[in-house]
XYZ file of C-alpha atoms in Angstrom:
516
model
C -93.068 -53.302 -227.147
C -90.951 -56.015 -228.697
C -92.221 -57.458 -231.947
C -92.653 -61.187 -232.561
C -90.726 -61.334 -235.830
C -88.306 -63.946 -234.508
C -85.283 -61.678 -234.814
C -83.487 -60.979 -231.555
C -83.323 -57.308 -230.624
C -79.883 -56.016 -229.704
C -80.281 -53.866 -226.567
C -77.571 -51.522 -225.275
C -77.638 -50.742 -221.556
C -75.534 -47.722 -220.611
C -74.372 -47.979 -217.009
C -73.732 -50.948 -214.725
C -75.242 -49.661 -211.490
C -78.355 -51.113 -209.844
C -80.647 -49.902 -212.651
C -78.481 -51.265 -215.446
C -77.946 -54.623 -213.752
C -81.656 -55.044 -212.951
C -82.536 -54.162 -216.536
C -80.022 -56.679 -217.892
C -81.233 -59.377 -215.485
C -84.845 -58.887 -216.580
C -84.044 -58.916 -220.312
C -81.746 -61.935 -219.857
C -84.775 -64.055 -218.952
C -85.587 -63.995 -222.697
C -82.437 -65.091 -224.566
C -84.586 -65.894 -227.595
C -85.803 -62.294 -227.821
C -82.876 -60.122 -226.720
C -79.145 -59.801 -227.234
C -77.844 -57.614 -224.389
C -74.727 -55.461 -224.232
C -74.053 -53.585 -221.003
C -71.547 -50.733 -221.331
C -69.785 -49.560 -218.155
C -67.009 -46.952 -217.934
C -65.534 -48.427 -214.726
C -63.688 -51.727 -214.301
C -66.429 -53.089 -212.001
C -70.214 -52.959 -211.928
C -72.285 -51.608 -209.051
C -72.197 -47.865 -209.651
C -72.181 -46.115 -206.285
C -72.673 -49.413 -204.459
C -69.047 -50.233 -203.688
C -66.949 -51.743 -200.884
C -63.686 -50.843 -199.154
C -61.129 -53.355 -197.864
C -60.118 -52.907 -194.202
C -57.505 -54.233 -191.801
C -59.454 -56.849 -189.868
C -57.089 -56.675 -186.878
C -57.518 -52.915 -186.496
C -61.208 -52.525 -187.276
C -62.883 -55.839 -186.494
C -63.931 -56.497 -190.103
C -62.080 -56.999 -193.380
C -64.463 -54.852 -195.442
C -67.173 -52.191 -195.326
C -69.731 -50.926 -197.801
C -69.282 -47.512 -199.309
C -71.721 -45.247 -201.165
C -74.748 -47.394 -200.292
C -75.207 -48.315 -196.632
C -78.552 -50.064 -196.249
C -82.302 -49.779 -196.616
C -85.722 -50.431 -195.154
C -88.280 -53.212 -195.450
C -89.691 -51.686 -198.658
C -86.569 -52.733 -200.619
C -88.229 -55.912 -201.902
C -86.576 -56.100 -205.325
C -83.166 -55.264 -203.867
C -83.515 -57.990 -201.245
C -84.702 -60.451 -203.889
C -81.524 -59.971 -205.909
C -79.345 -60.143 -202.773
C -81.027 -63.353 -201.631
C -80.662 -64.938 -205.061
C -76.888 -64.612 -204.971
C -76.399 -65.541 -201.333
C -76.077 -62.097 -199.760
C -79.215 -61.688 -197.632
C -79.755 -58.301 -195.980
C -79.215 -58.242 -192.223
C -81.679 -56.698 -189.766
C -80.563 -53.868 -187.462
C -82.374 -51.483 -185.118
C -81.897 -47.924 -186.253
C -80.335 -45.461 -183.820
C -79.866 -41.806 -184.773
C -78.086 -38.855 -183.170
C -79.226 -35.470 -184.477
C -77.340 -32.307 -183.518
C -74.759 -31.436 -180.901
C -75.428 -30.050 -177.405
C -78.498 -29.993 -175.211
C -80.269 -27.260 -177.235
C -79.858 -29.093 -180.581
C -79.629 -32.820 -179.806
C -82.430 -35.339 -180.225
C -82.637 -39.036 -180.915
C -85.104 -41.838 -181.504
C -83.589 -43.855 -178.650
C -84.686 -41.916 -175.551
C -86.593 -38.705 -174.669
C -84.611 -35.475 -175.031
C -85.279 -31.868 -173.930
C -85.576 -30.814 -177.593
C -88.368 -33.320 -178.258
C -90.150 -32.048 -175.141
C -89.718 -28.463 -176.366
C -91.320 -29.207 -179.727
C -94.041 -31.490 -178.402
C -96.884 -29.414 -179.879
C -95.108 -29.006 -183.242
C -94.526 -32.759 -183.486
C -98.214 -33.476 -182.818
C -99.340 -30.840 -185.352
C -96.961 -32.327 -187.898
C -99.320 -35.299 -188.132
C -102.130 -32.950 -189.167
C -99.772 -31.288 -191.630
C -99.063 -34.653 -193.276
C -102.806 -35.381 -193.592
C -103.494 -32.019 -195.245
C -100.662 -32.535 -197.737
C -101.896 -36.046 -198.485
C -105.416 -34.905 -199.327
C -104.248 -31.885 -201.322
C -101.835 -33.738 -203.593
C -100.602 -32.740 -206.088
C -101.571 -29.069 -205.600
C -99.831 -28.372 -202.285
C -97.473 -31.313 -202.688
C -95.221 -29.486 -205.153
C -94.644 -26.549 -202.769
C -91.230 -26.669 -200.992
C -91.302 -27.958 -197.426
C -89.719 -24.703 -196.155
C -92.671 -22.701 -197.491
C -95.293 -25.087 -196.133
C -93.756 -25.113 -192.657
C -94.189 -21.334 -192.587
C -97.753 -21.552 -193.928
C -98.645 -23.941 -191.092
C -96.925 -21.679 -188.530
C -94.376 -24.225 -187.363
C -91.567 -22.700 -185.352
C -88.366 -22.010 -187.291
C -86.314 -24.046 -184.824
C -88.573 -27.059 -185.296
C -87.812 -27.035 -189.017
C -84.100 -26.324 -188.584
C -83.410 -28.757 -185.748
C -85.788 -31.638 -186.448
C -87.500 -31.677 -189.861
C -84.639 -30.706 -192.182
C -81.988 -32.988 -190.617
C -84.416 -35.922 -190.600
C -85.301 -35.556 -194.286
C -81.738 -34.802 -195.369
C -80.317 -37.846 -193.641
C -82.731 -40.495 -194.858
C -83.913 -39.191 -198.219
C -80.427 -38.155 -199.266
C -81.524 -34.615 -200.104
C -78.407 -33.091 -198.584
C -78.364 -29.325 -198.411
C -81.313 -28.987 -200.793
C -83.759 -30.203 -198.140
C -85.561 -26.878 -197.714
C -86.453 -27.049 -201.434
C -87.827 -30.591 -201.300
C -91.545 -30.626 -202.216
C -93.930 -31.233 -199.333
C -95.510 -34.150 -201.150
C -92.255 -36.106 -201.047
C -92.010 -35.534 -197.302
C -95.592 -36.767 -196.877
C -94.890 -39.850 -199.002
C -91.819 -40.537 -196.882
C -94.074 -40.994 -193.862
C -97.307 -42.327 -195.393
C -96.766 -44.087 -198.723
C -96.439 -47.855 -198.062
C -94.178 -48.163 -201.116
C -91.824 -45.341 -200.152
C -91.888 -44.758 -196.421
C -88.804 -45.573 -194.398
C -90.589 -45.319 -191.050
C -93.943 -44.450 -189.471
C -94.737 -41.000 -188.163
C -94.627 -40.924 -184.358
C -96.812 -38.284 -182.708
C -94.614 -38.217 -179.605
C -91.080 -38.315 -181.021
C -91.485 -37.740 -184.827
C -89.147 -40.653 -185.578
C -90.189 -43.971 -183.983
C -88.096 -45.750 -181.390
C -85.563 -48.182 -182.882
C -87.307 -48.973 -186.202
C -86.079 -51.957 -188.213
C -83.583 -51.237 -190.987
C -81.328 -53.522 -192.998
C -77.666 -53.562 -193.928
C -76.281 -55.219 -197.031
C -73.698 -57.900 -197.627
C -70.388 -57.025 -199.274
C -71.582 -55.069 -202.279
C -68.445 -55.595 -204.353
C -68.756 -59.377 -204.101
C -72.521 -59.324 -204.669
C -72.252 -57.284 -207.867
C -69.333 -59.398 -209.083
C -71.386 -62.556 -208.626
C -74.403 -60.953 -210.291
C -72.247 -60.031 -213.269
C -70.826 -63.582 -213.511
C -74.332 -65.038 -213.567
C -75.566 -62.617 -216.235
C -72.477 -63.326 -218.326
C -73.312 -67.032 -218.171
C -76.773 -66.146 -219.459
C -75.384 -64.378 -222.504
C -75.138 -60.767 -221.370
C -72.065 -59.084 -222.859
C -70.264 -56.694 -220.491
C -68.131 -54.037 -222.170
C -66.088 -52.642 -219.297
C -63.871 -49.566 -219.017
C -65.758 -48.127 -221.938
C -67.815 -44.966 -222.078
C -70.457 -43.924 -224.564
C -68.717 -40.932 -226.090
C -71.675 -39.704 -228.125
C -74.864 -40.678 -229.903
C -74.280 -40.766 -233.646
C -77.943 -41.173 -234.600
C -81.304 -42.423 -233.346
C -84.524 -43.410 -235.068
C -87.491 -45.700 -234.533
C -85.412 -48.466 -236.123
C -82.026 -48.276 -234.397
C -79.488 -46.354 -232.353
C -75.847 -45.822 -233.322
C -73.475 -45.109 -230.426
C -69.822 -44.130 -230.471
C -67.883 -45.970 -227.772
C -64.498 -45.020 -226.335
C -62.201 -47.228 -224.278
C -61.227 -45.277 -221.155
C -57.683 -46.701 -221.191
C -56.626 -46.911 -224.826
C -58.947 -44.073 -225.973
C -59.772 -46.249 -228.968
C -63.137 -45.335 -230.508
C -65.648 -47.387 -232.435
C -69.281 -47.219 -233.484
C -71.908 -49.872 -232.799
C -75.525 -50.183 -233.893
C -78.288 -51.348 -231.539
C -82.015 -51.837 -231.911
C -82.697 -50.017 -228.635
C -80.777 -48.289 -225.861
C -81.556 -47.997 -222.147
C -79.717 -45.133 -220.484
C -79.066 -46.125 -216.873
C -76.715 -43.195 -216.433
C -77.435 -39.960 -214.564
C -79.679 -37.436 -216.314
C -76.965 -34.850 -216.987
C -74.553 -37.507 -218.258
C -77.308 -38.908 -220.478
C -77.952 -35.469 -221.963
C -74.240 -35.124 -222.681
C -74.232 -38.470 -224.492
C -77.354 -37.632 -226.483
C -75.799 -34.346 -227.555
C -77.376 -32.885 -230.678
C -79.694 -35.885 -230.996
C -81.575 -34.895 -227.815
C -85.145 -33.808 -228.509
C -86.748 -30.764 -226.912
C -88.768 -33.073 -224.653
C -85.628 -34.859 -223.476
C -83.848 -31.563 -222.860
C -86.805 -30.289 -220.826
C -87.261 -33.454 -218.741
C -83.656 -34.527 -218.195
C -82.534 -30.926 -217.810
C -84.853 -30.578 -214.801
C -82.682 -32.927 -212.728
C -80.053 -31.091 -210.685
C -76.941 -32.765 -209.306
C -74.406 -31.697 -206.692
C -70.878 -32.882 -205.980
C -70.407 -34.308 -202.469
C -67.406 -35.975 -200.861
C -67.406 -38.864 -198.397
C -64.426 -39.197 -196.098
C -63.924 -42.641 -194.532
C -61.787 -42.218 -191.429
C -61.013 -43.320 -187.865
C -60.712 -39.902 -186.170
C -62.425 -40.369 -182.775
C -61.516 -36.855 -181.644
C -63.221 -35.261 -184.655
C -66.293 -37.450 -184.302
C -66.797 -36.835 -180.592
C -66.268 -33.114 -181.072
C -68.976 -32.783 -183.729
C -71.566 -35.352 -182.634
C -73.218 -36.804 -179.545
C -71.830 -40.321 -179.561
C -72.642 -41.554 -176.042
C -75.480 -41.424 -173.546
C -75.295 -38.392 -171.222
C -77.776 -37.632 -168.468
C -78.005 -33.954 -169.511
C -79.157 -35.015 -172.972
C -82.041 -37.018 -171.509
C -85.401 -35.565 -170.517
C -87.288 -36.763 -167.443
C -89.392 -39.775 -168.463
C -93.167 -39.431 -168.153
C -94.260 -42.880 -169.333
C -93.224 -46.474 -168.749
C -92.211 -46.698 -172.421
C -89.777 -43.810 -171.968
C -88.313 -45.386 -168.851
C -87.660 -48.573 -170.838
C -86.035 -46.519 -173.615
C -83.644 -44.912 -171.128
C -82.844 -48.289 -169.568
C -82.010 -49.622 -173.043
C -79.884 -46.578 -173.935
C -77.995 -46.564 -170.623
C -77.746 -50.179 -169.399
C -76.023 -50.837 -166.054
C -73.507 -53.238 -167.652
C -71.884 -53.461 -171.062
C -74.129 -55.343 -173.481
C -73.487 -55.551 -177.248
C -77.238 -55.758 -177.879
C -78.213 -52.663 -175.889
C -76.902 -49.178 -175.210
C -76.953 -45.904 -177.122
C -74.869 -46.719 -180.202
C -75.945 -44.299 -182.948
C -75.467 -45.217 -186.595
C -76.567 -41.973 -188.281
C -75.476 -38.481 -187.218
C -76.075 -34.899 -188.337
C -74.106 -31.732 -187.662
C -75.731 -28.325 -188.276
C -73.873 -25.155 -189.205
C -74.487 -22.399 -186.657
C -74.651 -19.616 -189.255
C -76.961 -21.549 -191.608
C -79.038 -24.157 -189.720
C -80.741 -25.413 -192.891
C -77.391 -26.822 -194.029
C -75.795 -29.889 -192.488
C -72.978 -32.386 -192.580
C -73.838 -36.009 -191.894
C -71.961 -39.077 -190.781
C -72.202 -42.794 -190.164
C -70.558 -44.821 -187.452
C -70.117 -47.808 -189.738
C -68.878 -49.967 -186.862
C -72.248 -49.540 -185.132
C -74.232 -49.834 -188.355
C -72.881 -52.459 -190.727
C -73.570 -55.978 -189.506
C -70.158 -57.509 -190.229
C -68.584 -55.395 -187.460
C -71.238 -56.483 -184.967
C -70.893 -60.123 -185.914
C -67.161 -60.028 -185.211
C -67.524 -58.103 -181.968
C -66.980 -59.783 -178.600
C -68.033 -58.500 -175.204
C -64.459 -58.798 -173.933
C -62.645 -56.903 -176.662
C -63.791 -53.558 -178.089
C -62.853 -52.622 -181.637
C -59.714 -50.489 -181.353
C -60.486 -48.282 -184.330
C -64.143 -47.691 -185.169
C -64.691 -46.679 -188.797
C -66.619 -43.516 -189.609
C -67.869 -41.906 -192.779
C -68.489 -38.159 -192.910
C -70.284 -36.640 -195.897
C -69.652 -33.063 -196.939
C -72.403 -31.756 -199.196
C -72.247 -29.568 -202.310
C -68.680 -28.466 -203.030
C -69.980 -25.014 -203.940
C -70.460 -24.575 -200.178
C -67.099 -26.064 -199.215
C -66.146 -22.918 -197.288
C -68.537 -24.192 -194.581
C -67.094 -27.699 -194.415
C -65.252 -29.011 -191.345
C -63.337 -31.488 -193.509
C -60.036 -29.798 -192.642
C -60.501 -30.773 -188.987
C -60.203 -34.507 -189.740
C -56.717 -35.866 -189.045
C -55.241 -36.658 -192.481
C -53.321 -39.547 -190.938
C -56.588 -41.271 -190.005
C -58.294 -40.991 -193.391
C -58.854 -44.360 -195.097
C -60.450 -43.141 -198.325
C -62.084 -40.152 -200.014
C -64.850 -40.538 -202.595
C -66.514 -37.879 -204.688
C -70.162 -38.489 -205.630
C -72.424 -36.739 -208.139
C -75.735 -36.739 -206.236
C -79.288 -35.844 -207.170
C -80.844 -32.823 -205.469
C -84.528 -33.528 -204.810
C -85.654 -29.956 -205.429
C -89.296 -29.104 -206.137
C -88.412 -28.449 -209.789
C -87.447 -32.111 -210.104
C -91.022 -33.133 -209.288
C -92.471 -30.582 -211.672
C -90.320 -31.269 -214.732
C -88.729 -34.697 -214.368
C -90.921 -37.176 -212.501
C -94.353 -36.494 -214.095
C -92.919 -36.171 -217.616
C -90.688 -39.246 -217.842
C -93.501 -41.189 -219.515
C -93.460 -38.791 -222.489
C -89.850 -39.566 -223.443
C -89.743 -43.319 -222.743
C -89.515 -45.441 -225.890
C -89.197 -42.582 -228.368
C -86.417 -42.960 -230.922
C -85.738 -46.457 -229.555
C -84.557 -44.897 -226.288
C -85.458 -45.652 -222.651
C -84.310 -44.174 -219.355
C -83.779 -45.692 -215.898
C -82.100 -44.791 -212.624
C -83.054 -43.685 -209.135
C -82.974 -40.066 -210.358
C -86.266 -40.741 -212.156
C -88.043 -40.622 -208.788
C -86.072 -40.596 -205.531
C -82.490 -41.551 -204.713
C -82.875 -45.101 -203.388
C -81.243 -48.379 -204.439
C -84.707 -49.945 -204.622
C -85.973 -47.299 -207.043
C -82.914 -47.883 -209.230
C -83.676 -51.623 -209.395
C -87.361 -51.071 -210.160
C -86.579 -48.476 -212.833
C -84.310 -50.914 -214.653
C -86.906 -53.675 -214.478
C -89.595 -51.282 -215.753
C -87.504 -50.275 -218.774
C -86.946 -53.949 -219.630
C -90.677 -54.607 -219.236
C -91.521 -51.713 -221.566
C -89.199 -53.211 -224.163
C -90.954 -56.574 -223.894
C -89.539 -58.617 -221.022
C -91.775 -60.254 -218.416
C -92.126 -59.159 -214.805
C -91.947 -61.954 -212.228
C -94.536 -61.391 -209.497
C -92.644 -62.739 -206.501
C -94.211 -60.534 -203.819
C -97.513 -58.631 -203.646
C -95.970 -55.503 -202.112
C -93.178 -55.512 -204.718
C -95.670 -55.910 -207.572
C -97.696 -52.978 -206.263
C -94.605 -50.774 -206.145
C -93.553 -51.882 -209.626
C -97.043 -51.189 -211.000
C -97.076 -47.674 -209.573
C -93.616 -46.900 -210.908
C -94.496 -48.323 -214.337
C -97.536 -46.062 -214.534
C -95.698 -42.973 -213.309
C -92.504 -43.292 -215.332
C -93.723 -45.140 -218.437
C -97.425 -44.355 -218.590
C -98.263 -48.074 -218.721
C -100.998 -49.764 -216.673
C -99.561 -53.090 -215.538
C -102.847 -55.032 -215.463
C -103.764 -53.920 -218.990
C -100.314 -54.755 -220.304
C -100.503 -58.224 -218.783
C -103.911 -58.808 -220.360
C -102.596 -57.771 -223.786
C -99.621 -60.090 -223.463
C -101.791 -63.054 -222.525
C -103.962 -62.422 -225.581
C -101.048 -62.041 -228.004
């Protein structure tokens, strides 16, 4: 914790993504206690949360978000920051299209033959989730692929429904089969983590509420301007080349300008690494302790590429993009009849109809591996706001994500018309393998604060923008900043994260601070 000697502590924050910005914002509430320097290797802040400029005449919007699409109602801290700077999240009703063809397709919008086929598996999945919940953490660490076999679920149920669902929303990509069962259970049951409720009839509930974000580039730019006005120093286009030394008294970092290659050394009282685990280990170099090597080395990352394009032919060939009678099962309830009426309205209506936002494509020769896509025109709110019933958008914008370049021989990326590609982005993404929840997550608390060093980022738990924000706030709190209790649900999430990642009990810490 920060001492009360009167001397301001100079804090270095490495990385200007959601974690770094949230950490800086929390520390900046105490200008009398902290001098803050945020070091970012890019020319802009935001990390993976970026935006792309578009031709408004062609696409019906002048921009789209890239890297980060949206979130659920649990993103309280994220929404708080967005609201503060005038970029409130916009509500949408989630529509998903899993698989291609009658024997693989299912959706949360209307009954499908596949959902009917796996009716008993879907119902038993609820029991499976209860067993995992009450056996945590013993069975929770076991990979979901193993537990599905132990519970005698059919292989097709896992391949066609469970794996695509988890991969798409948790961002586990082609490591889904290795995701621990406990994370899957938390995804459905934990109030602080779940993206949706388990549905005993359809697995994924009908049209759950999700949220899309305002223009991320502008939001992060405004956030940076505000923090600069509060005294935060942003050192842009500069990377931390190496750690010269660390002790309980200070940290000396060697910085390198990414343009001029000029190097210099700076001394800080403390450092918060809001960079990815493998990048952080590289920066720590020889100064890394055995604990840090064990914990940070347990995080595995994979290189994925996102292709933003307008290729309708490719998209229709690989995904089910429209309502088809052969994809729909015979309704057995009034609720299902209403779902079908919504998905296939008699007249064109911008507020109804089967308009999927998320899609998955499964490889025939390896059904545990997928590609996934977004129809950004259906998903991101700025397209819908500009849409009129009389004029359809001439060129819908899609994003297709190809996972793990080590498996690029499987990719269908070569089938996208090069002339219709808007942008390609490579991402270094966390793989939520079971080892991550054995080595990284439960052991973060044992490396936080040692040698004047703290760690934050979504990789410390699960790859969500909200987790990144909370992790940055928690690191600032550990250093000595206050936590503003603006929402009961948010405070509960923060308290749980603080205990898990820092080993600190929020109520006890607050009591100590009131007494000091």
